Amino acid sequence: MSLSSERHNVQNPLIRYAREAGWEYLPPEEALRLRGGEAKPFLHAVLVEQLQRLNPAVVTNPTKAEEVVRRLLSIRADIEGNYEAWEYLKGLKTVFVEAERRERNLRLLDADRPEVNRFHVTDEFPFRSGAHRIRADVVFLINGIPVLIVETKGATRLEGIAEAFDQIRRYHQEAPDLMAQAQLFVLTQLVQFFYGATWSLSRKTLFNWREDVGAHRDSSLGSDFETLVKAFVAPRRVLRVLTDYILFARKDGELSKVILRPHQMRAAERVLGRARDPEKQRGLVWHTQGSGKTYTMLTIARKLMETPEFQNPTVLLIVDRNELEQQLFQNLEALGFGHVHLATSKRHLRHLLQRDTRGLIVSMIHKFDDMPANLCTRRNVFVLVDEAHRSTGGDLGNYLMGALPNATFIGFTGTPIDKTAHGKGTFKTFGGDDPQGYLDKYSIRESIEDGTTVPLHYQLAPNDLMADREAMEREFWTVAELEGVADVEEINRVLDRAVTLTNMLKNRDRVDKIAGFVAEHFKNYVQPMGYKAFLVAADREACAFYKEALDRYLPPEWSAVVISAAHNDPPHLKRFHLGEEEERRLRQAFRKPGENPQIFIVTEKLLTGYDAPILYCMYLDKPMRDHVLLQAIARVNRPYESEEGQRKTTGLILDFVGIFEDLERALAFDSQDVSGVVQGIEVLQARFQKFMEQARAEYLTLTGGKEGDEAIEAVLEHFRDKETREVFYRFFRELEELYEILSPDPFLRPYLDDYQRMVETYRLLSAAYEPHVPVDKSFLRKTAEIVQRHSRTNAVHQPNATHTISPAALLALLQEGKPETVRVFNLLKELHRLVDEQGRAAPYLLSIGERAEEIRRRFEERQMESQEALRELEELVKQLNQAQAERASSPLSPQAFAVEWWLRTHRVDPPQAAQVAREMEAAFAEYPHWMISRKQEGDLRTRLYEGLLKIGVSESEVVAWADALLSLLRRAAQ
């Protein structure tokens, strides 16, 4: 069996492992029978039976169950409907019970008792929605409801996951009523296994499944693929994901959907386990910056409150900043947490605890100052502390734990334990119950490997712009209180006393030079990629100086200052005070491509808790270290993907103070915890150099001294095999991303000519082999500039959309004096454009386009050589000429003529093809809404079957012929 076989090597094993994990297999025909037709998403009889079984006092008869099914079928076919379907699965919906004259909650599944549910898996799942019909590879159903859609691809398909993701996106467009019911999807090609939430279709929300998610690993599971499948589709886990690890959030009136990543699920399960442990009351969760810590905390909080065994507990969410408190509170409301208590003062917090308040309380850590001991002595009190490395230092932590002596305390941090006595003492508070110091850990290296964050690179500024090394050494590096510094306010206090250093940093001449450098760097490196930047200044006054200087080099609207306001600020600082609404507007605009501001000038605000994935570059002119430095630079490590598909692959820090000259000194953490945090830009230069050496050896030698048409033919011949092309495309994309980051740079000069040749090779291959892709638009911005500046006449025809394509013009391409391979591709490209531009008005062209694509496929797969391809293309052009002539005099409608011509291209005699077309002309008139009416489509199909059988089409082929014909007509109508 071929390794490339999707069905035998991926789909069938997946189903086998699912069966072994506890799912009952339904053959496609049996599943279709239970569904009652392709337009029905549920296993109807199963759902009706389970509704009664799971709700014995609520759904008391089949009639009541049928009513619930009708309600489920009537939900909207969009994300709002998906949210409603999730509420049903979660048990949040109700039905009226006549006997009790009240509403009762309805269960569609039982997450706590998996054995009472029914788990089915089926494959080749056809679903019809209006004019569209899809066929999902594998579908998992719980109690008859489709909850998980799986798309499989052959293990050898290099772009298999991307293709599978595109199919899932298409399902949302063409079968939204099915996807409104499904909550999860999986994409796998044996060697890779990704999952995501339906209606959340950005590439950054596609997560790599890790088999170590669960608390236990079963060594008997066998191969990696088997392990991945069985771990993910284990019935208990799927139930848990559906009910606990999906969140819907509404922001600015727009609904979005979130599913937790593997490390978040693992941490939630471990924290809940710790909450159940009577012997342990502490735990520390280190999840690196940018890995979704807030959603992890909120999921845990919700689960603690929903779980009966915790007996209606009190859950406190503790933060250390007003900004974070408000942000967290807004998140809770958006996530539908219902009533939440926000402690507005020390007195209010004390009152909430004294009166034994249950549910969720949000508070800042400072409100525990002077809190009396033993204020609440219950055991079912759970305290979740954000940014634990600084929140519980000193007396505040003592007051917190003294007030709640029997509570369970879980600390959350985005930074590792520092090596200093300060760090070990702080973390001992939470990590003492675990030998390794952590209840759960998700390291920086893991987050980069998973794509949760992007790697960071730094670049040192020119020497004449760097901070004075002696002042840095004397007034910053050797200050004892900076050991293990955890708060930017501590940094600020030290800098307030570092008179020489701060005066040097704020020297107006130096500020002006750095502003000029930043302006040029931003215009050359950052803005052309469509990204944005932070400029981090030493203090609030330095921010004001930088704004004034930057406005001399860049339009004033490009930058904005975001600083904290103080009552006694002098006028030159007051002018940068922002109202709450104006600051919110600026923050939102900064996150959006193409909107101003493009540079934020900051010193303290926004360095924690502000996520803007479009942020690529941080200009760092403030001495920082340890936790503060790690948190600050993590602002630029968020993944980002533009609407055009450009992905941010790295973040950049440009260092003006020399922090990165000695990274070990700047970050007082164990080296294994911070390895790979940030690397010099020379790492990317070395990688680009290596790629170009490979390009010169493998790709730029293909022409072997040939020129012109012969060189182009040699390249086209070499890349006839699709897999060879895909390897090249992947290689070029990585090379292009490196060029995008590094350009412009003198380092690139020796490589520019060869890089341009690689660009031309990519352009040539895309134009020839991928006619559906707009080639020039697929380039990243800086490479696109090369194409615009150095555009050369391409031997593979680049059509001008203004000229008319005629059979005569196509025949002329057959005769032009170019190599045979080039002529084949020019003809194929023009035929593709003809069908693309005119196929809607003239559906018969689609059958000619199908024939052309078949020739392309056989030619690319070396099933025919160029001479044979040219002969078949010449015959196809003659058929096109004949079709156009006959269409001009035909009385048939475009649809009926398309039927006639499709049959003739499938070797049906012209008189018989015309006979079927005339009969279908009457049918199209009788059933004008067949594309949107299932009833009319069924009647039309009957007429088409009859016509095809009359002319001798066999019963075994008639359905396939009818499907192909009607599919062609639908394509023309789209």
CSV table of C-alpha atoms in Angstrom, one decimal, residues 270-472:
chain,number,residue,atom,x,y,z
A,270,ARG,CA,-3.7,19.7,38.0
A,271,VAL,CA,-5.1,22.7,39.9
A,272,LEU,CA,-8.4,21.0,40.4
A,273,GLY,CA,-6.5,17.9,41.7
A,274,ARG,CA,-4.7,20.1,44.1
A,275,ALA,CA,-8.0,21.7,45.3
A,276,ARG,CA,-9.2,18.2,46.1
A,277,ASP,CA,-6.1,17.2,48.1
A,278,PRO,CA,-6.7,17.7,51.8
A,279,GLU,CA,-2.9,17.5,52.5
A,280,LYS,CA,-1.7,20.3,50.2
A,281,GLN,CA,-2.8,23.9,50.1
A,282,ARG,CA,-0.3,25.5,47.7
A,283,GLY,CA,0.6,25.3,44.0
A,284,LEU,CA,2.5,27.3,41.5
A,285,VAL,CA,1.6,27.5,37.7
A,286,TRP,CA,4.4,28.9,35.6
A,287,HIS,CA,3.2,29.4,32.1
A,288,THR,CA,5.4,31.7,30.1
A,289,GLN,CA,4.3,35.1,28.9
A,290,GLY,CA,1.8,35.0,26.1
A,291,SER,CA,0.6,31.5,26.7
A,292,GLY,CA,-3.0,32.3,27.7
A,293,LYS,CA,-2.6,32.5,31.5
A,294,THR,CA,-5.7,34.6,32.0
A,295,TYR,CA,-8.0,32.1,30.3
A,296,THR,CA,-6.4,29.3,32.3
A,297,MET,CA,-7.3,31.1,35.5
A,298,LEU,CA,-10.8,31.9,34.5
A,299,THR,CA,-11.4,28.3,33.4
A,300,ILE,CA,-10.2,27.0,36.8
A,301,ALA,CA,-12.4,29.6,38.6
A,302,ARG,CA,-15.5,28.6,36.7
A,303,LYS,CA,-14.8,24.9,37.2
A,304,LEU,CA,-14.3,25.4,41.0
A,305,MET,CA,-17.6,27.1,41.3
A,306,GLU,CA,-19.5,24.6,39.1
A,307,THR,CA,-18.2,21.4,40.8
A,308,PRO,CA,-20.6,20.2,43.5
A,309,GLU,CA,-17.9,18.6,45.6
A,310,PHE,CA,-16.5,22.0,46.4
A,311,GLN,CA,-19.8,22.9,48.0
A,312,ASN,CA,-20.5,26.4,46.7
A,313,PRO,CA,-17.0,27.8,47.4
A,314,THR,CA,-15.5,31.3,47.5
A,315,VAL,CA,-13.0,31.9,44.7
A,316,LEU,CA,-10.8,34.9,44.9
A,317,LEU,CA,-8.9,36.2,41.8
A,318,ILE,CA,-6.1,38.4,43.0
A,319,VAL,CA,-4.2,40.9,40.8
A,320,ASP,CA,-1.7,43.6,41.7
A,321,ARG,CA,-2.7,46.4,39.4
A,322,ASN,CA,-5.8,48.4,38.9
A,323,GLU,CA,-5.4,48.1,35.2
A,324,LEU,CA,-5.3,44.3,35.4
A,325,GLU,CA,-8.3,44.3,37.9
A,326,GLN,CA,-10.5,46.2,35.4
A,327,GLN,CA,-9.3,44.1,32.5
A,328,LEU,CA,-10.0,40.8,34.3
A,329,PHE,CA,-13.4,42.0,35.5
A,330,GLN,CA,-14.4,42.9,31.9
A,331,ASN,CA,-13.2,39.5,30.7
A,332,LEU,CA,-15.4,37.8,33.3
A,333,GLU,CA,-18.5,39.8,32.1
A,334,ALA,CA,-17.7,39.0,28.5
A,335,LEU,CA,-17.3,35.3,29.3
A,336,GLY,CA,-20.8,35.2,30.8
A,337,PHE,CA,-19.7,34.6,34.4
A,338,GLY,CA,-22.8,36.2,35.7
A,339,HIS,CA,-22.6,38.1,39.0
A,340,VAL,CA,-19.1,38.8,40.1
A,341,HIS,CA,-18.0,40.8,43.2
A,342,LEU,CA,-15.4,43.4,42.5
A,343,ALA,CA,-13.8,44.5,45.8
A,344,THR,CA,-13.8,48.3,45.5
A,345,SER,CA,-11.9,49.0,48.7
A,346,LYS,CA,-10.2,47.4,51.7
A,347,ARG,CA,-13.4,47.9,53.7
A,348,HIS,CA,-15.5,46.3,50.9
A,349,LEU,CA,-13.2,43.3,50.6
A,350,ARG,CA,-13.3,42.8,54.4
A,351,HIS,CA,-17.1,43.0,54.4
A,352,LEU,CA,-17.3,40.4,51.6
A,353,LEU,CA,-15.2,38.0,53.5
A,354,GLN,CA,-16.9,38.6,56.8
A,355,ARG,CA,-20.3,37.9,55.5
A,356,ASP,CA,-19.2,34.6,54.0
A,357,THR,CA,-19.7,35.6,50.4
A,358,ARG,CA,-19.8,32.7,48.0
A,359,GLY,CA,-18.9,32.8,44.3
A,360,LEU,CA,-16.3,34.9,42.6
A,361,ILE,CA,-14.5,37.9,44.2
A,362,VAL,CA,-12.0,40.0,42.2
A,363,SER,CA,-9.5,42.1,44.2
A,364,MET,CA,-6.2,43.8,44.1
A,365,ILE,CA,-3.5,42.4,46.4
A,366,HIS,CA,-3.0,45.8,48.3
A,367,LYS,CA,-6.6,45.6,49.6
A,368,PHE,CA,-5.4,42.9,52.0
A,369,ASP,CA,-3.2,45.4,53.8
A,370,ASP,CA,-3.9,45.2,57.5
A,371,MET,CA,-6.6,42.6,57.0
A,372,PRO,CA,-7.5,40.8,60.3
A,373,ALA,CA,-6.4,37.2,60.8
A,374,ASN,CA,-8.9,34.3,60.5
A,375,LEU,CA,-11.4,36.4,58.6
A,376,CYS,CA,-12.7,33.4,56.8
A,377,THR,CA,-11.7,29.9,58.0
A,378,ARG,CA,-13.6,27.7,55.6
A,379,ARG,CA,-11.6,25.2,53.6
A,380,ASN,CA,-13.6,25.7,50.4
A,381,VAL,CA,-11.9,29.0,49.7
A,382,PHE,CA,-9.6,29.1,46.7
A,383,VAL,CA,-7.3,32.0,46.0
A,384,LEU,CA,-5.9,32.3,42.5
A,385,VAL,CA,-3.0,34.9,42.5
A,386,ASP,CA,-1.9,36.5,39.2
A,387,GLU,CA,1.7,37.5,38.8
A,388,ALA,CA,2.6,35.7,42.0
A,389,HIS,CA,6.3,36.6,41.7
A,390,ARG,CA,5.4,40.1,42.9
A,391,SER,CA,1.9,40.0,44.2
A,392,THR,CA,2.6,38.2,47.5
A,393,GLY,CA,6.0,39.7,48.5
A,394,GLY,CA,6.4,41.1,52.0
A,395,ASP,CA,3.6,41.8,54.4
A,396,LEU,CA,0.8,41.7,51.8
A,397,GLY,CA,1.2,38.0,51.3
A,398,ASN,CA,1.2,37.5,55.1
A,399,TYR,CA,-2.0,39.4,55.5
A,400,LEU,CA,-3.6,37.5,52.6
A,401,MET,CA,-2.7,34.1,54.0
A,402,GLY,CA,-3.5,35.0,57.6
A,403,ALA,CA,-7.0,36.2,56.7
A,404,LEU,CA,-7.7,32.9,55.0
A,405,PRO,CA,-5.8,30.3,57.0
A,406,ASN,CA,-7.4,27.2,55.5
A,407,ALA,CA,-7.7,28.3,51.9
A,408,THR,CA,-5.9,26.7,48.9
A,409,PHE,CA,-3.5,29.2,47.3
A,410,ILE,CA,-2.5,28.8,43.6
A,411,GLY,CA,0.0,31.3,42.2
A,412,PHE,CA,0.3,32.0,38.5
A,413,THR,CA,3.4,33.6,36.9
A,414,GLY,CA,4.7,34.2,33.4
A,415,THR,CA,8.3,34.2,34.5
A,416,PRO,CA,10.5,31.5,36.0
A,417,ILE,CA,11.9,31.3,39.5
A,418,ASP,CA,14.9,33.6,39.8
A,419,LYS,CA,18.1,32.3,41.4
A,420,THR,CA,18.3,35.0,44.1
A,421,ALA,CA,17.2,34.5,47.7
A,422,HIS,CA,14.4,36.9,46.9
A,423,GLY,CA,13.1,34.7,44.2
A,424,LYS,CA,13.4,31.5,46.0
A,425,GLY,CA,11.7,33.0,49.1
A,426,THR,CA,8.8,34.3,47.1
A,427,PHE,CA,8.2,31.1,45.2
A,428,LYS,CA,8.5,28.9,48.2
A,429,THR,CA,5.2,30.3,49.3
A,430,PHE,CA,3.5,28.5,46.4
A,431,GLY,CA,5.9,25.8,45.3
A,432,GLY,CA,6.7,24.2,48.6
A,433,ASP,CA,4.3,21.3,48.1
A,434,ASP,CA,6.0,20.3,44.9
A,435,PRO,CA,9.6,19.0,44.8
A,436,GLN,CA,10.4,20.7,41.5
A,437,GLY,CA,8.8,24.0,42.7
A,438,TYR,CA,6.0,24.0,40.2
A,439,LEU,CA,2.6,22.3,40.1
A,440,ASP,CA,2.7,22.9,36.3
A,441,LYS,CA,5.2,24.4,34.0
A,442,TYR,CA,5.1,25.6,30.4
A,443,SER,CA,8.5,26.9,29.4
A,444,ILE,CA,9.5,29.5,26.9
A,445,ARG,CA,11.1,26.9,24.7
A,446,GLU,CA,7.9,24.8,24.7
A,447,SER,CA,5.8,27.8,23.8
A,448,ILE,CA,8.1,28.6,20.8
A,449,GLU,CA,8.0,25.0,19.6
A,450,ASP,CA,4.2,25.0,19.8
A,451,GLY,CA,3.9,28.3,18.0
A,452,THR,CA,2.2,29.8,21.1
A,453,THR,CA,4.8,32.5,21.0
A,454,VAL,CA,7.4,33.5,18.4
A,455,PRO,CA,11.2,33.6,19.1
A,456,LEU,CA,12.8,36.9,19.9
A,457,HIS,CA,16.0,38.4,18.4
A,458,TYR,CA,17.9,41.5,19.6
A,459,GLN,CA,20.2,44.0,17.9
A,460,LEU,CA,22.6,46.3,19.7
A,461,ALA,CA,22.4,50.0,18.6
A,462,PRO,CA,25.5,51.6,17.1
A,463,ASN,CA,28.1,52.4,19.7
A,464,ASP,CA,27.7,56.2,19.6
A,465,LEU,CA,24.0,55.8,20.7
A,466,MET,CA,24.6,53.3,23.5
A,467,ALA,CA,24.3,54.2,27.1
A,468,ASP,CA,27.4,55.0,29.1
A,469,ARG,CA,28.8,51.7,30.3
A,470,GLU,CA,30.5,53.1,33.4
A,471,ALA,CA,27.3,54.8,34.5
A,472,MET,CA,25.3,51.6,33.8
